[in-house]
PDB file of C-alpha atoms in Angstrom:
ATOM      1  CA  MET A   1     -15.941 -15.031 -16.349  1.00 46.00           C
ATOM      2  CA  GLY A   2     -13.863 -15.428 -13.177  1.00 50.00           C
ATOM      3  CA  SER A   3     -11.916 -12.226 -13.877  1.00 50.00           C
ATOM      4  CA  VAL A   4     -15.194 -10.320 -14.287  1.00 50.00           C
ATOM      5  CA  THR A   5     -16.374 -11.383 -10.806  1.00 53.00           C
ATOM      6  CA  LYS A   6     -12.958 -10.531  -9.353  1.00 56.00           C
ATOM      7  CA  THR A   7     -12.762  -6.979 -10.736  1.00 55.00           C
ATOM      8  CA  PRO A   8     -15.484  -5.488  -8.455  1.00 55.00           C
ATOM      9  CA  TYR A   9     -13.752  -6.917  -5.379  1.00 57.00           C
ATOM     10  CA  THR A  10     -10.295  -5.731  -6.442  1.00 60.00           C
ATOM     11  CA  ARG A  11     -11.775  -2.293  -7.124  1.00 65.00           C
ATOM     12  CA  THR A  12     -13.633  -2.024  -3.795  1.00 72.00           C
ATOM     13  CA  ALA A  13     -10.837  -3.499  -1.641  1.00 71.00           C
ATOM     14  CA  PRO A  14      -8.374  -0.581  -2.197  1.00 75.00           C
ATOM     15  CA  GLN A  15     -11.203   1.925  -1.653  1.00 78.00           C
ATOM     16  CA  ILE A  16     -12.064   0.357   1.730  1.00 74.00           C
ATOM     17  CA  LEU A  17      -8.380   0.313   2.719  1.00 76.00           C
ATOM     18  CA  SER A  18      -7.905   3.947   1.689  1.00 81.00           C
ATOM     19  CA  TYR A  19     -11.105   4.906   3.525  1.00 78.00           C
ATOM     20  CA  PHE A  20      -9.906   3.245   6.727  1.00 77.00           C
ATOM     21  CA  SER A  21      -6.480   4.883   6.490  1.00 78.00           C
ATOM     22  CA  LEU A  22      -8.124   8.237   5.754  1.00 75.00           C
ATOM     23  CA  SER A  23     -10.558   7.921   8.680  1.00 74.00           C
ATOM     24  CA  ARG A  24      -7.683   6.833  10.941  1.00 72.00           C
ATOM     25  CA  SER A  25      -5.574   9.853   9.999  1.00 70.00           C
ATOM     26  CA  LEU A  26      -8.600  12.114  10.536  1.00 66.00           C
ATOM     27  CA  PHE A  27      -9.684  10.676  13.886  1.00 62.00           C
ATOM     28  CA  LEU A  28      -6.221  10.218  15.419  1.00 60.00           C
ATOM     29  CA  PRO A  29      -5.624  13.936  16.228  1.00 59.00           C
ATOM     30  CA  LEU A  30      -9.189  14.289  17.563  1.00 57.00           C
ATOM     31  CA  PRO A  31     -10.241  13.423  21.154  1.00 60.00           C
ATOM     32  CA  PRO A  32     -10.814   9.776  22.224  1.00 62.00           C
ATOM     33  CA  PHE A  33     -14.608  10.122  21.777  1.00 61.00           C
ATOM     34  CA  SER A  34     -14.230  11.043  18.116  1.00 58.00           C
ATOM     35  CA  TYR A  35     -11.678   8.253  17.663  1.00 57.00           C
ATOM     36  CA  HIS A  36     -14.115   5.691  19.090  1.00 61.00           C
ATOM     37  CA  LEU A  37     -16.891   7.104  16.900  1.00 61.00           C
ATOM     38  CA  GLY A  38     -14.703   6.675  13.829  1.00 62.00           C
ATOM     39  CA  ARG A  39     -13.804   3.170  14.970  1.00 65.00           C
ATOM     40  CA  ILE A  40     -17.483   2.209  15.113  1.00 58.00           C
ATOM     41  CA  ILE A  41     -18.109   3.710  11.670  1.00 53.00           C
TER      42      ILE A  41
END
């Protein structure tokens, strides 16, 4: 039962990390305003 409750978290965690790294790589070359906007999101 414990492994079943862990699987959703282990599945979502990498997605969140990849999303943050993707947003960071996208917003870094853009102006500071866009970078701050991405930081808030």
